[in-house]
Amino acid sequence: MKLDVVSPKFDESVLDDIIRVSGGNKCTSWSFVDSEFGKGDSYLSEVYRITLKDETTKTAADSSPLIVRVIVKTIPKNVGRRKTFRSADFFRNEINFYNVVLSEFVKFQQTKELKTGFNECSTSVASFSDGENDFIAMEDLSQFGYGSASRQEGAGLAECILCMQTIGRFHALSLAMKDQQPDKFHLLVKHIEDTYYADEHKTWYKKFQDVQIQIAKDAISQVYGNTELETKANKFLDGDLYDKMVYLTHTRNQNSVINHGDCWLPNFLFRYDSEGAPVSAKMIDFQLARYSSPALDISFFIYSCTSQQLREAHYEELLSAYHRSLSDMLRDLGSNPDELFSFSDLQKEMHEFARFGVGMGIESVPFSLLDESEVPDLDQIKGDEAIPIEVVWILKNIKTQEGRRRLADVFKHADGCGYLD
């Protein structure tokens, strides 16, 4: 394959830039690597894995050539697909996150003498955005032993605690910077936009959300039919759920932070020790990054990635893991967690905003239950105009009682916590 299969703007000068960012001189050779990405892994983009080599730069360890492995996400070539999913908006937002927000977070950390700085997300090494030729290249974390957990099976307790700790450390950067450099922080948030829930996107998403609502109602009626829970769930789902989600994403207070935005299992990579225990996690894919309550990321993860059994046994433990990690990071950054964001503050945020995770769960749970055969080939979209999402993504009522219960139990747990009131 030629480089322009990635993007007309992805050429050998970009490869040289990537090598230089990685400590080398120039790219002397490169090759595409076979990838195992599934059809449903990235509907907003196309994904390539590339290995770069610099024969002019030798590694200190064994004097072998410098090798750099990258993952490159590029905007779909299929114009109809690109417009259907508004890919340009998502690429612009993610590139702004990496080039502006994360860059400033790194600079902020560098002014401190930290025990352990935040490094739990992928690193961008090159990007371009014009709405037609967009790409973003990131270090390939698989070379460091990171891989995905199963989307269908979900994560175990150890992975979930690790994710909660990672989210906590990430959110701490916002709270500390807002505490110590408020003017600079509030300039940062202007560089990200809500790519999912905003008044101007309602016509794009609303009918697709209506399909999800009917699927959720079917699941609840078959698992908890004719109960008070069904009544409460239908009350949450009825009216205008999209407007409710816009309210939740756009209501801000002193606790608001820059969110990952798409905080579910496919966007975490894990490294395991020789015993199979997870020891480290990395966050990837910041296309939905937004400025909002920390409860949005937490509740999205909880309701999309955990079972009811795990929640019933360990929910408080998960929240405590998040808050301890956030508090430790805040102290390391030089801010007082008791003043900025106490555990009581976290509980209040969850009671006010955690129903967001329920609203996202009605999309993410049915998606996670799809077989590979049920995922559409998005490049079969014909023409150069957008078509309705619900025409492309054909979601139907969940086929199994186990799957229906998984979705219905999202409402059961949220109601038990008082989040649906």
Coordinates of C-alpha atoms in Angstrom, one line a residue:
M1 CA 0.0 0.0 0.0
K2 CA 1.0 3.6 -0.6
L3 CA 1.0 6.2 2.1
D4 CA -1.8 8.2 0.5
V5 CA -4.2 5.3 1.3
V6 CA -4.1 6.8 4.8
S7 CA -4.6 10.5 3.7
P8 CA -3.3 12.7 0.8
K9 CA -1.7 14.7 3.6
F10 CA 0.0 11.7 5.2
D11 CA 3.3 11.7 3.3
E12 CA 7.0 11.0 3.9
S13 CA 7.5 14.4 5.5
V14 CA 5.0 13.4 8.2
L15 CA 6.9 10.2 8.8
D16 CA 10.1 12.2 9.2
D17 CA 8.3 14.4 11.7
I18 CA 7.1 11.3 13.7
I19 CA 10.7 10.0 13.8
R20 CA 12.0 13.3 15.0
V21 CA 9.3 13.6 17.7
S22 CA 10.5 10.1 18.8
G23 CA 14.1 11.2 19.1
G24 CA 15.4 10.2 15.7
N25 CA 16.6 12.0 12.5
K26 CA 14.5 10.8 9.6
C27 CA 12.4 7.9 8.4
T28 CA 14.5 5.6 6.2
S29 CA 11.8 2.9 5.7
W30 CA 8.2 2.1 6.7
S31 CA 5.6 -0.7 6.3
F32 CA 2.0 -1.3 7.0
V33 CA 1.2 -4.0 9.6
D34 CA -1.8 -6.3 9.4
S35 CA -4.4 -5.2 12.0
E36 CA -7.0 -7.1 13.8
F37 CA -9.4 -4.2 14.1
G38 CA -13.1 -5.3 13.9
K39 CA -15.8 -3.7 11.8
G40 CA -17.4 -2.1 14.9
D41 CA -14.2 -0.9 16.5
S42 CA -14.2 2.6 14.8
Y43 CA -17.2 3.8 12.8
L44 CA -16.0 7.4 12.9
S45 CA -12.6 6.6 11.3
E46 CA -10.4 4.2 9.4
V47 CA -7.5 2.7 11.4
Y48 CA -4.0 1.7 10.2
R49 CA -1.0 0.3 12.0
I50 CA 2.4 1.3 10.6
T51 CA 6.0 0.6 11.6
L52 CA 8.7 3.3 10.9
K53 CA 12.5 2.7 10.9
D54 CA 15.4 5.2 11.2
E55 CA 18.6 3.5 10.2
T56 CA 20.6 6.7 10.9
T57 CA 19.7 6.6 14.6
K58 CA 20.8 3.7 16.8
T59 CA 19.2 2.8 20.1
A60 CA 21.3 3.0 23.2
A61 CA 20.5 -0.5 24.4
D62 CA 21.9 -2.5 21.5
S63 CA 22.8 -0.1 18.7
S64 CA 19.9 -1.4 16.6
P65 CA 18.0 1.0 14.3
L66 CA 15.3 3.2 15.9
I67 CA 11.9 1.7 15.3
V68 CA 8.7 3.6 15.9
R69 CA 5.3 1.9 15.8
V70 CA 2.2 4.0 15.3
I71 CA -1.6 3.7 15.0
V72 CA -3.1 6.1 12.5
K73 CA -6.7 7.0 12.5
T74 CA -7.9 8.8 9.4
I75 CA -11.2 10.3 8.4
P76 CA -13.2 7.9 6.1
K77 CA -12.6 8.2 2.4
N78 CA -16.3 7.3 1.8
V79 CA -17.9 10.8 1.7
G80 CA -21.4 9.5 2.6
R81 CA -20.0 7.7 5.6
R82 CA -18.0 10.7 6.7
K83 CA -21.0 13.0 6.5
T84 CA -23.4 10.5 8.0
F85 CA -21.3 10.3 11.2
R86 CA -20.0 13.9 11.2
S87 CA -16.5 12.5 11.3
A88 CA -14.9 15.9 10.7
D89 CA -16.3 17.3 14.0
F90 CA -15.0 14.3 16.0
F91 CA -11.5 14.5 14.4
R92 CA -11.3 18.3 15.0
N93 CA -12.3 17.8 18.6
E94 CA -9.8 15.0 19.3
I95 CA -6.9 16.8 17.6
N96 CA -7.7 19.9 19.7
F97 CA -7.7 17.8 22.8
Y98 CA -4.2 16.4 22.0
N99 CA -2.6 19.5 20.6
V100 CA -4.0 22.0 23.0
V101 CA -5.6 20.5 26.1
L102 CA -3.2 17.5 26.8
S103 CA -0.2 19.6 25.7
E104 CA -1.1 22.2 28.4
F105 CA -1.7 19.5 31.0
V106 CA 1.8 18.1 30.3
K107 CA 3.3 21.6 30.7
F108 CA 1.4 22.1 33.9
Q109 CA 2.7 18.8 35.3
Q110 CA 6.3 19.7 34.3
T111 CA 6.2 22.7 36.6
K112 CA 5.8 20.2 39.5
E113 CA 8.0 17.7 41.2
L114 CA 5.6 14.8 40.9
K115 CA 5.9 11.3 42.4
T116 CA 4.2 10.0 39.3
G117 CA 2.8 12.2 36.6
F118 CA -0.2 11.4 34.6
N119 CA 0.8 9.3 31.6
E120 CA -2.2 7.1 31.3
C121 CA -3.3 8.1 27.8
S122 CA -2.1 7.5 24.3
T123 CA 0.4 10.1 22.9
S124 CA -0.2 11.9 19.6
V125 CA 2.8 12.2 17.3
A126 CA 1.3 13.8 14.2
S127 CA -2.1 15.2 13.1
F128 CA -3.9 17.1 10.4
S129 CA -7.4 18.5 10.1
D130 CA -9.3 20.2 7.3
G131 CA -12.5 18.2 7.3
E132 CA -11.6 16.0 4.3
N133 CA -8.0 14.7 4.8
D134 CA -7.9 14.5 8.6
F135 CA -5.6 12.0 10.4
I136 CA -4.1 11.6 13.9
A137 CA -1.1 9.3 14.5
M138 CA -0.5 7.9 18.0
E139 CA 2.1 5.7 19.5
D140 CA 1.1 2.0 19.1
L141 CA 0.6 0.9 22.7
S142 CA 0.6 -2.8 21.8
Q143 CA 4.4 -2.5 21.6
F144 CA 4.4 -1.9 25.3
G145 CA 2.2 -4.8 26.1
Y146 CA -1.2 -3.1 26.1
G147 CA -4.3 -4.7 24.7
S148 CA -8.1 -4.7 24.8
A149 CA -10.4 -6.4 27.2
S150 CA -13.4 -8.2 25.9
R151 CA -16.3 -5.9 25.0
Q152 CA -18.8 -8.6 25.2
E153 CA -17.6 -10.2 28.5
G154 CA -16.9 -6.9 30.2
A155 CA -14.2 -6.1 32.7
G156 CA -13.4 -7.8 36.0
L157 CA -13.1 -6.0 39.3
A158 CA -9.4 -5.5 39.0
E159 CA -9.7 -3.9 35.5
C160 CA -12.6 -1.7 36.8
I161 CA -10.7 -0.4 39.8
L162 CA -7.7 0.4 37.5
C163 CA -10.0 2.3 35.2
M164 CA -11.6 4.2 38.1
Q165 CA -8.1 5.2 39.3
T166 CA -7.1 6.3 35.8
I167 CA -10.2 8.4 35.4
G168 CA -9.6 9.9 38.8
R169 CA -6.0 10.9 37.9
F170 CA -7.1 12.4 34.6
H171 CA -9.9 14.5 36.2
A172 CA -7.4 15.7 38.9
L173 CA -5.5 17.5 36.2
S174 CA -8.5 19.7 35.4
L175 CA -9.3 20.4 39.1
A176 CA -5.7 21.3 40.0
M177 CA -5.1 23.5 36.9
K178 CA -8.4 25.2 37.5
D179 CA -7.4 25.8 41.1
Q180 CA -3.9 27.1 40.4
Q181 CA -4.2 28.6 36.8
P182 CA -7.9 29.4 36.4
D183 CA -7.5 31.8 33.5
K184 CA -5.4 29.4 31.5
F185 CA -7.7 26.5 32.2
H186 CA -10.8 28.3 31.1
L187 CA -9.1 29.2 27.8
L188 CA -8.4 25.5 27.4
V189 CA -12.0 24.4 27.6
K190 CA -12.8 26.7 24.7
H191 CA -10.9 24.3 22.4
I192 CA -13.2 21.3 22.9
E193 CA -16.8 21.0 21.9
D194 CA -19.6 18.6 22.7
T195 CA -19.7 16.5 19.6
Y196 CA -22.6 14.3 20.7
Y197 CA -25.1 16.3 22.7
A198 CA -25.8 19.8 21.6
D199 CA -28.9 21.6 20.3
E200 CA -27.4 21.8 16.8
H201 CA -26.9 18.0 16.7
K202 CA -30.4 17.0 17.8
T203 CA -31.8 16.3 14.3
W204 CA -28.7 14.2 13.6
Y205 CA -29.1 11.8 16.6
K206 CA -32.7 12.0 17.9
K207 CA -34.4 9.3 15.7
F208 CA -31.5 6.9 16.4
Q209 CA -31.9 7.5 20.1
D210 CA -35.7 6.8 19.7
V211 CA -34.8 3.3 18.5
Q212 CA -32.6 2.8 21.5
I213 CA -35.4 4.0 23.8
Q214 CA -37.8 1.4 22.4
I215 CA -35.1 -1.3 22.8
A216 CA -34.6 -0.3 26.4
K217 CA -38.4 -0.3 27.1
D218 CA -38.7 -3.8 25.6
A219 CA -35.9 -5.1 27.8
I220 CA -37.3 -3.5 30.9
S221 CA -40.8 -4.7 30.3
Q222 CA -39.6 -8.3 29.8
V223 CA -37.4 -8.2 32.9
Y224 CA -39.2 -5.9 35.3
G225 CA -42.6 -5.5 33.7
N226 CA -45.5 -4.1 35.8
T227 CA -43.2 -2.9 38.6
E228 CA -42.4 0.5 40.0
L229 CA -39.0 0.3 38.3
E230 CA -40.6 0.0 34.9
T231 CA -42.7 3.1 35.7
K232 CA -39.6 5.1 36.8
A233 CA -37.6 3.9 33.8
N234 CA -40.3 4.9 31.3
K235 CA -40.5 8.3 33.0
F236 CA -36.8 8.7 32.5
L237 CA -37.0 7.6 28.8
D238 CA -40.1 9.5 27.9
G239 CA -40.4 13.2 27.2
D240 CA -37.3 14.3 25.4
L241 CA -34.3 12.3 26.5
Y242 CA -32.0 14.1 24.1
D243 CA -32.7 17.4 25.8
K244 CA -32.1 15.8 29.1
M245 CA -28.7 14.7 28.0
V246 CA -27.9 18.1 26.6
Y247 CA -28.8 19.5 30.1
L248 CA -26.5 17.0 31.8
T249 CA -23.6 17.6 29.5
H250 CA -23.8 21.4 29.5
T251 CA -24.6 22.1 33.2
R252 CA -21.3 23.2 34.8
N253 CA -20.2 24.2 38.3
Q254 CA -16.9 24.4 40.3
N255 CA -16.5 20.6 40.0
S256 CA -16.6 20.4 36.3
V257 CA -13.6 18.8 34.5
I258 CA -12.5 17.9 31.0
N259 CA -14.1 14.5 30.5
H260 CA -12.8 11.7 28.3
G261 CA -16.4 11.6 27.0
D262 CA -16.5 8.1 25.5
C263 CA -15.5 6.4 28.7
W264 CA -16.3 2.7 28.1
L265 CA -14.2 -0.5 27.9
P266 CA -13.1 -0.3 24.2
N267 CA -11.3 2.9 25.0
F268 CA -9.1 1.4 27.7
L269 CA -6.1 -0.7 27.0
F270 CA -4.6 -2.9 29.7
R271 CA -1.1 -4.4 30.5
Y272 CA -1.0 -7.6 32.5
D273 CA 1.7 -9.2 34.6
S274 CA 2.9 -12.8 34.3
E275 CA 0.1 -13.9 36.6
G276 CA -2.6 -12.3 34.4
A277 CA -3.3 -9.5 36.8
P278 CA -3.8 -6.0 35.2
V279 CA -1.1 -3.6 36.3
S280 CA -1.6 -0.6 34.1
A281 CA -4.3 1.0 31.9
K282 CA -4.2 3.6 29.1
M283 CA -7.1 5.7 27.8
I284 CA -7.4 6.1 24.1
D285 CA -9.9 7.9 21.7
F286 CA -10.8 11.4 22.9
Q287 CA -13.1 12.3 20.1
L288 CA -16.0 13.0 22.5
A289 CA -13.9 15.0 25.0
R290 CA -16.1 17.6 26.7
Y291 CA -16.1 20.0 29.7
S292 CA -18.7 18.7 32.2
S293 CA -19.3 17.0 35.5
P294 CA -16.9 14.2 36.5
A295 CA -19.9 12.1 37.1
L296 CA -20.5 11.7 33.4
D297 CA -17.3 9.7 32.8
I298 CA -17.8 7.7 36.0
S299 CA -21.4 6.8 35.3
F300 CA -20.8 6.1 31.6
F301 CA -18.1 3.6 32.6
I302 CA -20.1 2.0 35.4
Y303 CA -23.3 1.4 33.4
S304 CA -21.6 0.4 30.2
C305 CA -18.8 -1.8 31.5
T306 CA -19.9 -3.5 34.7
S307 CA -22.4 -6.2 35.6
Q308 CA -25.2 -5.8 38.2
Q309 CA -23.4 -8.5 40.3
L310 CA -20.2 -6.4 40.3
R311 CA -22.1 -3.2 41.1
E312 CA -24.0 -4.7 43.9
A313 CA -20.8 -6.1 45.5
H314 CA -18.3 -3.3 44.7
Y315 CA -20.0 0.0 43.7
E316 CA -18.7 1.9 46.8
E317 CA -15.3 0.4 46.3
L318 CA -15.2 1.7 42.7
L319 CA -16.2 5.2 43.8
S320 CA -13.6 5.1 46.6
A321 CA -10.9 3.9 44.2
Y322 CA -11.7 6.9 41.9
H323 CA -11.7 9.4 44.7
R324 CA -8.5 8.2 46.4
S325 CA -6.7 8.3 43.1
L326 CA -8.0 11.7 42.3
S327 CA -7.1 13.0 45.8
D328 CA -3.6 11.6 45.7
M329 CA -3.0 13.2 42.3
L330 CA -4.4 16.5 43.5
R331 CA -2.0 16.5 46.5
D332 CA 0.9 15.6 44.3
L333 CA 0.0 18.6 42.0
G334 CA -0.1 20.9 45.0
S335 CA -3.9 21.3 45.6
N336 CA -6.1 20.3 48.6
P337 CA -8.6 17.6 47.7
D338 CA -10.6 18.3 50.8
E339 CA -11.2 21.8 49.7
L340 CA -11.5 21.1 45.9
F341 CA -13.5 17.9 45.7
S342 CA -14.3 15.9 48.8
F343 CA -16.0 12.5 48.7
S344 CA -19.2 14.2 49.7
D345 CA -18.8 16.5 46.6
L346 CA -18.4 13.3 44.5
Q347 CA -21.6 11.8 45.9
K348 CA -23.5 15.1 45.2
E349 CA -22.2 15.1 41.6
M350 CA -23.3 11.5 41.1
H351 CA -26.8 12.2 42.5
E352 CA -27.2 15.2 40.1
F353 CA -25.5 13.8 37.0
A354 CA -25.0 10.0 37.1
R355 CA -28.3 9.4 35.2
F356 CA -26.2 10.5 32.2
G357 CA -24.6 7.0 32.3
V358 CA -28.1 5.5 32.0
G359 CA -28.8 7.5 28.9
M360 CA -25.5 6.4 27.4
G361 CA -26.1 2.8 28.5
I362 CA -29.1 2.4 26.2
E363 CA -26.7 2.8 23.3
S364 CA -23.5 1.2 24.5
V365 CA -25.1 -2.0 26.0
P366 CA -26.9 -3.0 22.8
F367 CA -23.8 -2.2 20.8
S368 CA -21.6 -4.3 23.0
L369 CA -24.0 -7.3 22.5
L370 CA -23.8 -7.2 18.7
D371 CA -22.1 -10.1 16.9
E372 CA -19.5 -9.2 14.3
S373 CA -22.0 -10.4 11.7
E374 CA -24.5 -7.8 12.9
V375 CA -22.1 -4.9 12.4
P376 CA -22.8 -3.1 9.1
D377 CA -20.1 -2.4 6.5
L378 CA -20.2 1.4 6.7
D379 CA -18.3 1.8 3.4
Q380 CA -21.3 0.4 1.6
I381 CA -23.0 3.8 2.1
K382 CA -23.6 5.1 -1.4
G383 CA -23.4 8.7 -2.6
D384 CA -21.9 11.8 -1.1
E385 CA -24.7 12.8 1.2
A386 CA -25.4 11.9 4.8
I387 CA -28.1 9.4 5.5
P388 CA -30.0 8.8 8.8
I389 CA -27.9 6.9 11.4
E390 CA -30.8 4.6 12.1
V391 CA -30.8 3.5 8.5
V392 CA -27.2 2.5 8.7
W393 CA -27.0 1.1 12.2
I394 CA -29.9 -1.4 12.4
L395 CA -30.5 -2.0 16.1
K396 CA -33.2 -4.5 17.1
N397 CA -34.6 -5.7 20.4
I398 CA -32.1 -7.6 22.4
K399 CA -32.4 -11.3 21.6
T400 CA -31.5 -13.0 24.9
Q401 CA -33.0 -12.7 28.3
E402 CA -29.4 -12.4 29.7
G403 CA -28.8 -9.4 27.4
R404 CA -32.1 -7.8 28.3
R405 CA -31.4 -8.2 32.0
R406 CA -28.0 -6.6 31.5
L407 CA -29.6 -3.4 30.1
A408 CA -32.6 -3.4 32.5
D409 CA -30.3 -3.8 35.5
V410 CA -28.7 -0.4 34.5
F411 CA -32.0 1.1 35.5
K412 CA -32.3 -1.1 38.6
H413 CA -28.9 0.1 40.0
A414 CA -29.5 3.7 39.1
D415 CA -32.9 3.7 40.8
G416 CA -31.4 2.0 43.9
C417 CA -28.9 4.8 44.1
G418 CA -31.6 7.5 43.7
Y419 CA -30.2 8.7 40.4
L420 CA -33.5 8.4 38.5
D421 CA -35.5 10.6 41.0

